[in-house]
Short mmCIF file of C-alpha atoms and ligand atoms in Angstrom, two decimals:
data_model
loop_
_atom_site.label_atom_id
_atom_site.label_comp_id
_atom_site.label_asym_id
_atom_site.label_seq_id
_atom_site.Cartn_x
_atom_site.Cartn_y
_atom_site.Cartn_z
CA MET N 624 30.41 -101.55 -60.47
CA GLY N 625 26.98 -100.21 -60.04
CA SER N 626 25.34 -96.62 -60.44
CA PRO N 627 25.78 -93.93 -57.50
CA GLN N 628 23.33 -94.19 -54.90
CA VAL N 629 21.52 -90.48 -53.74
CA LYS N 630 19.27 -89.69 -51.78
CA ILE N 631 17.81 -86.77 -50.68
CA ARG N 632 17.13 -85.38 -46.44
CA LEU N 633 14.38 -83.46 -45.21
CA PRO N 634 15.00 -81.78 -41.75
CA GLN N 635 12.70 -85.45 -40.44
CA ASP N 636 9.95 -83.00 -38.57
CA THR N 637 8.26 -81.15 -41.72
CA ALA N 638 7.35 -85.10 -42.94
CA ASN N 639 7.86 -82.87 -46.26
CA SER N 640 5.21 -81.02 -46.03
CA TYR N 641 5.64 -77.42 -45.92
CA GLU N 642 3.65 -74.58 -46.14
CA TRP N 643 3.25 -71.61 -49.19
CA ASN N 644 5.95 -69.21 -48.67
CA ALA N 645 8.30 -71.42 -46.68
CA PHE N 646 11.94 -71.68 -46.17
CA VAL N 647 12.58 -75.73 -47.87
CA ARG N 648 16.27 -77.17 -46.21
CA TYR N 649 17.81 -80.05 -47.96
CA SER N 650 20.77 -82.25 -48.12
CA ILE N 651 21.62 -84.48 -50.47
CA ASP N 652 24.52 -87.82 -49.84
CA VAL N 653 25.76 -89.39 -52.44
CA LEU N 654 27.61 -92.49 -52.26
CA ASP N 655 29.55 -94.16 -55.04
CA THR N 656 32.06 -97.21 -55.28
CA ILE N 657 34.94 -95.24 -56.82
CA ASP N 658 34.01 -91.20 -56.12
CA GLY N 659 33.56 -92.17 -51.79
CA ALA N 660 30.90 -90.35 -49.84
CA SER N 661 30.04 -87.36 -49.38
CA LYS N 662 29.78 -87.42 -45.18
CA TYR N 663 33.83 -87.34 -46.22
CA GLY N 664 33.93 -84.91 -48.37
CA GLU N 665 34.37 -86.81 -50.81
CA ILE N 666 32.56 -85.69 -53.75
CA ASN N 667 32.71 -82.68 -56.01
CA GLU N 668 28.74 -81.22 -55.08
CA GLY N 669 29.76 -79.52 -58.27
CA GLU N 670 28.25 -82.27 -59.75
CA VAL N 671 25.39 -82.56 -57.16
CA PHE N 672 22.67 -81.35 -58.61
CA LEU N 673 18.95 -80.26 -57.71
CA GLU N 674 15.94 -80.60 -60.23
CA ILE N 675 12.59 -78.50 -58.29
CA GLU N 676 9.52 -79.17 -60.15
CA PHE N 677 6.03 -77.03 -59.10
CA ILE N 678 2.76 -79.03 -59.70
CA PRO N 679 -0.36 -77.19 -59.98
CA ILE N 680 -3.13 -78.89 -59.02
CA GLU N 681 -5.89 -76.29 -60.63
CA ASN N 682 -8.82 -78.24 -59.55
CA ALA N 683 -8.75 -80.63 -56.94
CA GLU N 684 -11.60 -82.89 -58.52
CA GLU N 685 -8.64 -84.16 -60.28
CA LEU N 686 -7.01 -87.28 -59.43
CA VAL N 687 -4.59 -86.12 -56.98
CA GLU N 688 -2.88 -88.92 -56.08
CA LYS N 689 -3.12 -90.38 -58.99
CA VAL N 690 -1.36 -88.01 -61.01
CA LEU N 691 1.49 -87.58 -58.40
CA LYS N 692 1.66 -90.94 -58.06
CA ASP N 693 2.40 -91.01 -62.31
CA ARG N 694 4.78 -87.75 -62.26
CA LEU N 695 6.68 -88.79 -59.26
CA LYS N 696 7.39 -92.00 -61.40
CA LYS N 697 8.08 -89.96 -64.68
CA ALA N 698 10.61 -88.14 -62.42
CA LYS N 699 12.51 -91.44 -61.03
CA LYS N 700 13.01 -92.83 -64.88
CA GLU N 701 13.62 -89.83 -66.54
CA THR N 702 16.92 -89.84 -68.16
CA GLU N 703 18.89 -85.94 -68.14
CA HIS N 704 17.79 -83.58 -71.24
CA MET N 705 21.18 -83.72 -73.26
CA GLY N 706 22.00 -80.02 -73.08
CA LEU N 707 21.65 -80.13 -69.15
CA ALA N 708 24.19 -82.91 -68.94
CA LEU N 709 26.35 -80.78 -71.95
CA MET N 710 26.21 -78.88 -69.53
CA LYS N 711 26.64 -80.55 -66.41
CA ASN N 712 30.49 -81.83 -68.60
CA SER N 713 31.34 -78.15 -69.58
CA THR N 714 32.66 -74.93 -67.60
CA CYS N 715 29.20 -73.48 -67.79
CA PHE N 716 27.93 -74.31 -63.83
CA GLY N 717 30.79 -72.16 -63.44
CA CYS N 718 29.30 -68.36 -65.04
CA HIS N 719 26.07 -68.99 -65.01
CA ALA N 720 22.55 -70.35 -62.78
CA ASP N 721 19.61 -71.53 -63.39
CA LYS N 722 17.72 -68.40 -61.58
CA ALA N 723 20.60 -66.01 -60.78
CA THR N 724 22.56 -63.99 -62.31
CA HIS N 725 26.95 -64.97 -61.74
CA THR N 726 29.15 -63.70 -64.63
CA GLY N 727 27.12 -64.23 -66.78
CA PRO N 728 23.12 -64.10 -67.23
CA SER N 729 20.82 -66.23 -65.82
CA PHE N 730 19.10 -69.30 -68.07
CA SER N 731 15.64 -66.66 -66.32
CA GLU N 732 17.02 -64.18 -68.25
CA ILE N 733 18.11 -65.32 -70.94
CA ALA N 734 14.48 -67.24 -71.63
CA ASP N 735 13.16 -63.10 -70.53
CA ARG N 736 15.04 -61.88 -73.66
CA TYR N 737 15.23 -64.25 -76.70
CA GLU N 738 11.59 -66.31 -77.90
CA ASN N 739 12.07 -70.32 -77.91
CA THR N 740 12.31 -70.11 -81.91
CA SER N 741 15.05 -71.44 -84.05
CA THR N 742 16.89 -68.40 -84.85
CA HIS N 743 17.36 -68.00 -81.29
CA ILE N 744 18.33 -71.38 -80.45
CA VAL N 745 21.02 -70.39 -83.45
CA SER N 746 22.31 -67.09 -82.18
CA LEU N 747 22.61 -68.09 -78.68
CA SER N 748 24.67 -71.82 -80.48
CA ASN N 749 27.21 -68.76 -82.15
CA SER N 750 27.81 -66.80 -78.68
CA ILE N 751 28.24 -70.46 -76.75
CA LEU N 752 30.29 -72.05 -79.91
CA GLU N 753 32.54 -69.07 -80.45
CA GLY N 754 32.48 -66.59 -76.99
CA SER N 755 30.13 -63.53 -76.96
CA LYS N 756 30.75 -60.00 -75.14
CA GLY N 757 29.13 -56.90 -75.29
CA LEU N 758 25.59 -58.38 -75.66
CA TRP N 759 24.83 -58.01 -71.67
CA GLY N 760 27.79 -56.03 -70.36
CA ASN N 761 31.58 -55.54 -69.90
CA THR N 762 32.91 -59.62 -69.46
CA GLU N 763 33.27 -61.84 -71.89
CA MET N 764 32.17 -65.25 -72.35
CA PRO N 765 35.50 -67.83 -73.31
CA SER N 766 35.02 -69.58 -76.65
CA ASN N 767 33.79 -73.47 -76.28
CA PRO N 768 35.67 -75.34 -79.06
CA ASP N 769 34.95 -78.34 -77.79
CA LEU N 770 32.26 -78.43 -78.11
CA THR N 771 29.71 -79.28 -81.51
CA VAL N 772 27.36 -77.16 -83.29
CA SER N 773 24.38 -79.84 -82.52
CA GLU N 774 25.46 -80.21 -78.80
CA THR N 775 25.61 -75.96 -78.24
CA GLU N 776 22.01 -76.14 -80.21
CA GLN N 777 21.60 -79.17 -77.78
CA ILE N 778 22.41 -76.07 -74.79
CA SER N 779 20.56 -72.88 -76.14
CA LYS N 780 17.04 -75.22 -76.37
CA PHE N 781 17.44 -76.91 -73.11
CA ILE N 782 18.54 -72.80 -71.51
CA LEU N 783 15.57 -71.59 -73.54
CA GLU N 784 12.35 -73.98 -71.91
CA GLN N 785 14.31 -74.23 -68.28
CA GLY N 786 14.37 -70.74 -67.89
CA ALA N 787 10.76 -69.96 -68.92
CA LYS N 788 9.72 -72.06 -66.20
CA LYS N 789 9.21 -70.30 -63.66
CA ASN N 790 9.43 -72.04 -60.39
CA ASN N 791 11.21 -74.81 -61.36
CA TRP N 792 14.87 -74.19 -60.36
CA ILE N 793 18.28 -76.01 -60.49
CA ILE N 794 20.71 -75.19 -57.99
CA PRO N 795 23.92 -77.44 -57.66
CA GLY N 796 25.50 -78.72 -54.69
CA LEU N 797 24.96 -80.60 -52.13
CA GLU N 798 23.00 -78.90 -49.45
CA GLY N 799 21.12 -75.58 -49.43
CA THR N 800 18.30 -74.12 -49.01
CA PHE N 801 15.06 -72.25 -51.31
CA ARG N 802 11.74 -71.12 -50.98
CA ILE N 803 8.15 -72.51 -51.88
CA ILE N 804 6.95 -69.98 -53.93
CA GLU N 805 3.46 -67.74 -53.04
CA LYS N 806 -0.10 -69.41 -53.36
CA PRO N 807 -0.91 -69.38 -56.88
CA LYS N 808 -4.42 -67.13 -56.94
CA ASN N 809 -5.66 -70.01 -59.64
CA ILE N 810 -4.99 -73.73 -57.49
CA GLU N 811 -6.63 -75.55 -55.20
CA GLN N 812 -2.90 -77.31 -54.40
CA GLY N 813 0.81 -77.73 -55.05
CA PHE N 814 3.36 -79.70 -54.73
CA TYR N 815 7.27 -80.50 -55.75
CA ILE N 816 9.46 -83.12 -57.27
CA LEU N 817 12.73 -83.00 -56.00
CA THR N 818 15.05 -84.52 -58.07
CA ALA N 819 18.95 -84.92 -57.00
CA SER N 820 21.50 -86.49 -59.50
CA TYR N 821 25.12 -87.51 -59.11
CA THR N 822 27.21 -87.88 -61.98
CA SER N 823 30.01 -89.79 -61.59
CA THR N 824 34.19 -89.31 -62.70
CA SER N 825 33.74 -93.32 -64.25
CA LYS N 826 30.13 -91.44 -66.23
CA MET N 827 27.36 -93.15 -64.34
CA ARG N 828 24.39 -91.47 -63.09
CA GLY N 829 22.58 -91.56 -59.93
CA GLN N 830 18.91 -90.05 -58.77
CA ASP N 831 16.42 -89.65 -56.31
CA SER N 832 13.00 -88.59 -56.54
CA ILE N 833 10.76 -87.48 -53.39
CA LEU N 834 7.29 -85.87 -52.98
CA LEU N 835 6.98 -83.00 -51.67
CA ASN N 836 3.38 -81.44 -50.05
CA ILE N 837 2.15 -77.88 -50.14
CA ARG N 838 -0.49 -76.89 -47.50
C1 HEC O 191 34.25 -67.49 -66.52
C2 HEC O 191 32.73 -67.28 -67.38
C3 HEC O 191 31.33 -67.98 -68.44
C4 HEC O 191 31.41 -69.48 -68.79
C5 HEC O 191 32.22 -70.09 -67.94
C6 HEC O 191 30.26 -69.45 -69.50
N1 HEC O 191 29.61 -68.77 -69.85
FE1 HEC O 191 28.02 -68.39 -70.44
N2 HEC O 191 28.27 -66.30 -70.32
C7 HEC O 191 29.26 -65.66 -70.15
C8 HEC O 191 29.04 -64.49 -69.30
C9 HEC O 191 30.08 -63.33 -69.35
C10 HEC O 191 28.34 -63.75 -71.42
C11 HEC O 191 27.34 -62.57 -71.62
C12 HEC O 191 28.43 -62.61 -72.90
C13 HEC O 191 28.30 -60.67 -72.99
O1 HEC O 191 27.32 -60.23 -72.71
O2 HEC O 191 27.62 -61.44 -74.86
C14 HEC O 191 27.76 -65.19 -71.28
C15 HEC O 191 26.79 -65.04 -72.20
C16 HEC O 191 25.47 -66.63 -72.69
C17 HEC O 191 25.06 -66.92 -72.89
C18 HEC O 191 24.25 -65.41 -74.05
C19 HEC O 191 24.68 -65.13 -75.58
C20 HEC O 191 23.95 -64.07 -76.07
O3 HEC O 191 23.93 -64.62 -77.19
O4 HEC O 191 22.79 -63.29 -75.61
C21 HEC O 191 24.52 -68.22 -73.42
C22 HEC O 191 23.04 -69.28 -73.55
C23 HEC O 191 25.62 -67.95 -72.67
N3 HEC O 191 26.40 -67.79 -71.93
C24 HEC O 191 25.54 -69.97 -72.40
C25 HEC O 191 26.69 -71.18 -71.81
C26 HEC O 191 27.51 -71.69 -72.36
C27 HEC O 191 26.37 -72.94 -72.06
C28 HEC O 191 27.84 -71.53 -71.29
C29 HEC O 191 29.57 -73.33 -71.44
C30 HEC O 191 29.65 -74.15 -72.42
C31 HEC O 191 28.83 -70.74 -70.56
N4 HEC O 191 27.93 -70.32 -70.82
C32 HEC O 191 30.02 -70.97 -70.14
C33 HEC O 191 29.85 -65.58 -69.13
C34 HEC O 191 30.36 -67.53 -69.15
#
């Protein structure tokens, strides 16, 4: 029993090279010996995530190729943040997204409101455990009695860190479109690393990382 195979697909004509501000259409192929294949509709798309990481190169004198090679190697080996893994395992993504507001506030809104300090981690962790109402609006967040305090603290840390990364996104689903940012004034070059991952029903994780070149 191996890890699921995951592959990111982009339109072939782009050669993984995009202009600033361009839309990037992607799809993710998943193949797992037990769960089946995404092309036959056998994969639960709620278990498939694309992580998009922006890499600014402020000074092209840097050894760009080396930096990128190292980052890509790191992305390929990287294990998932515990907090993210726990959220994927729970119901959170049914109501929350990284940068978009759904039933609950986005990670980005949460990170804008609370600084990443131990006091806020404790209070967020408590909201997740006990449920919450009235802090953001009239909709209630149900309690999560099946999580432990150390788990909800991991999750809170993850939400605050990820929410604060304005140019990095996490999007669930087997396909979609995202938009490359406008060129920041202070940088010479930019790249994105895309990492797609799938966690199978037998809790095996497969992933794929690729590099996008921004022109
Ligand atoms: C049924 C929808 C729903 C689910 C499922 C859900 N949330 Fe929420 N969440 C909300 C809503 C609505 C709020 C805003 C509550 C309020 O106004 O106090 C919220 C608020 C939050 C906050 C901010 C709390 C604060 O103190 O400001 C965090 C953090 C959070 N959710 C994390 C999670 C995590 C982690 C999970 C999964 C374990 C989760 N949520 C599952 C709807 C949901």
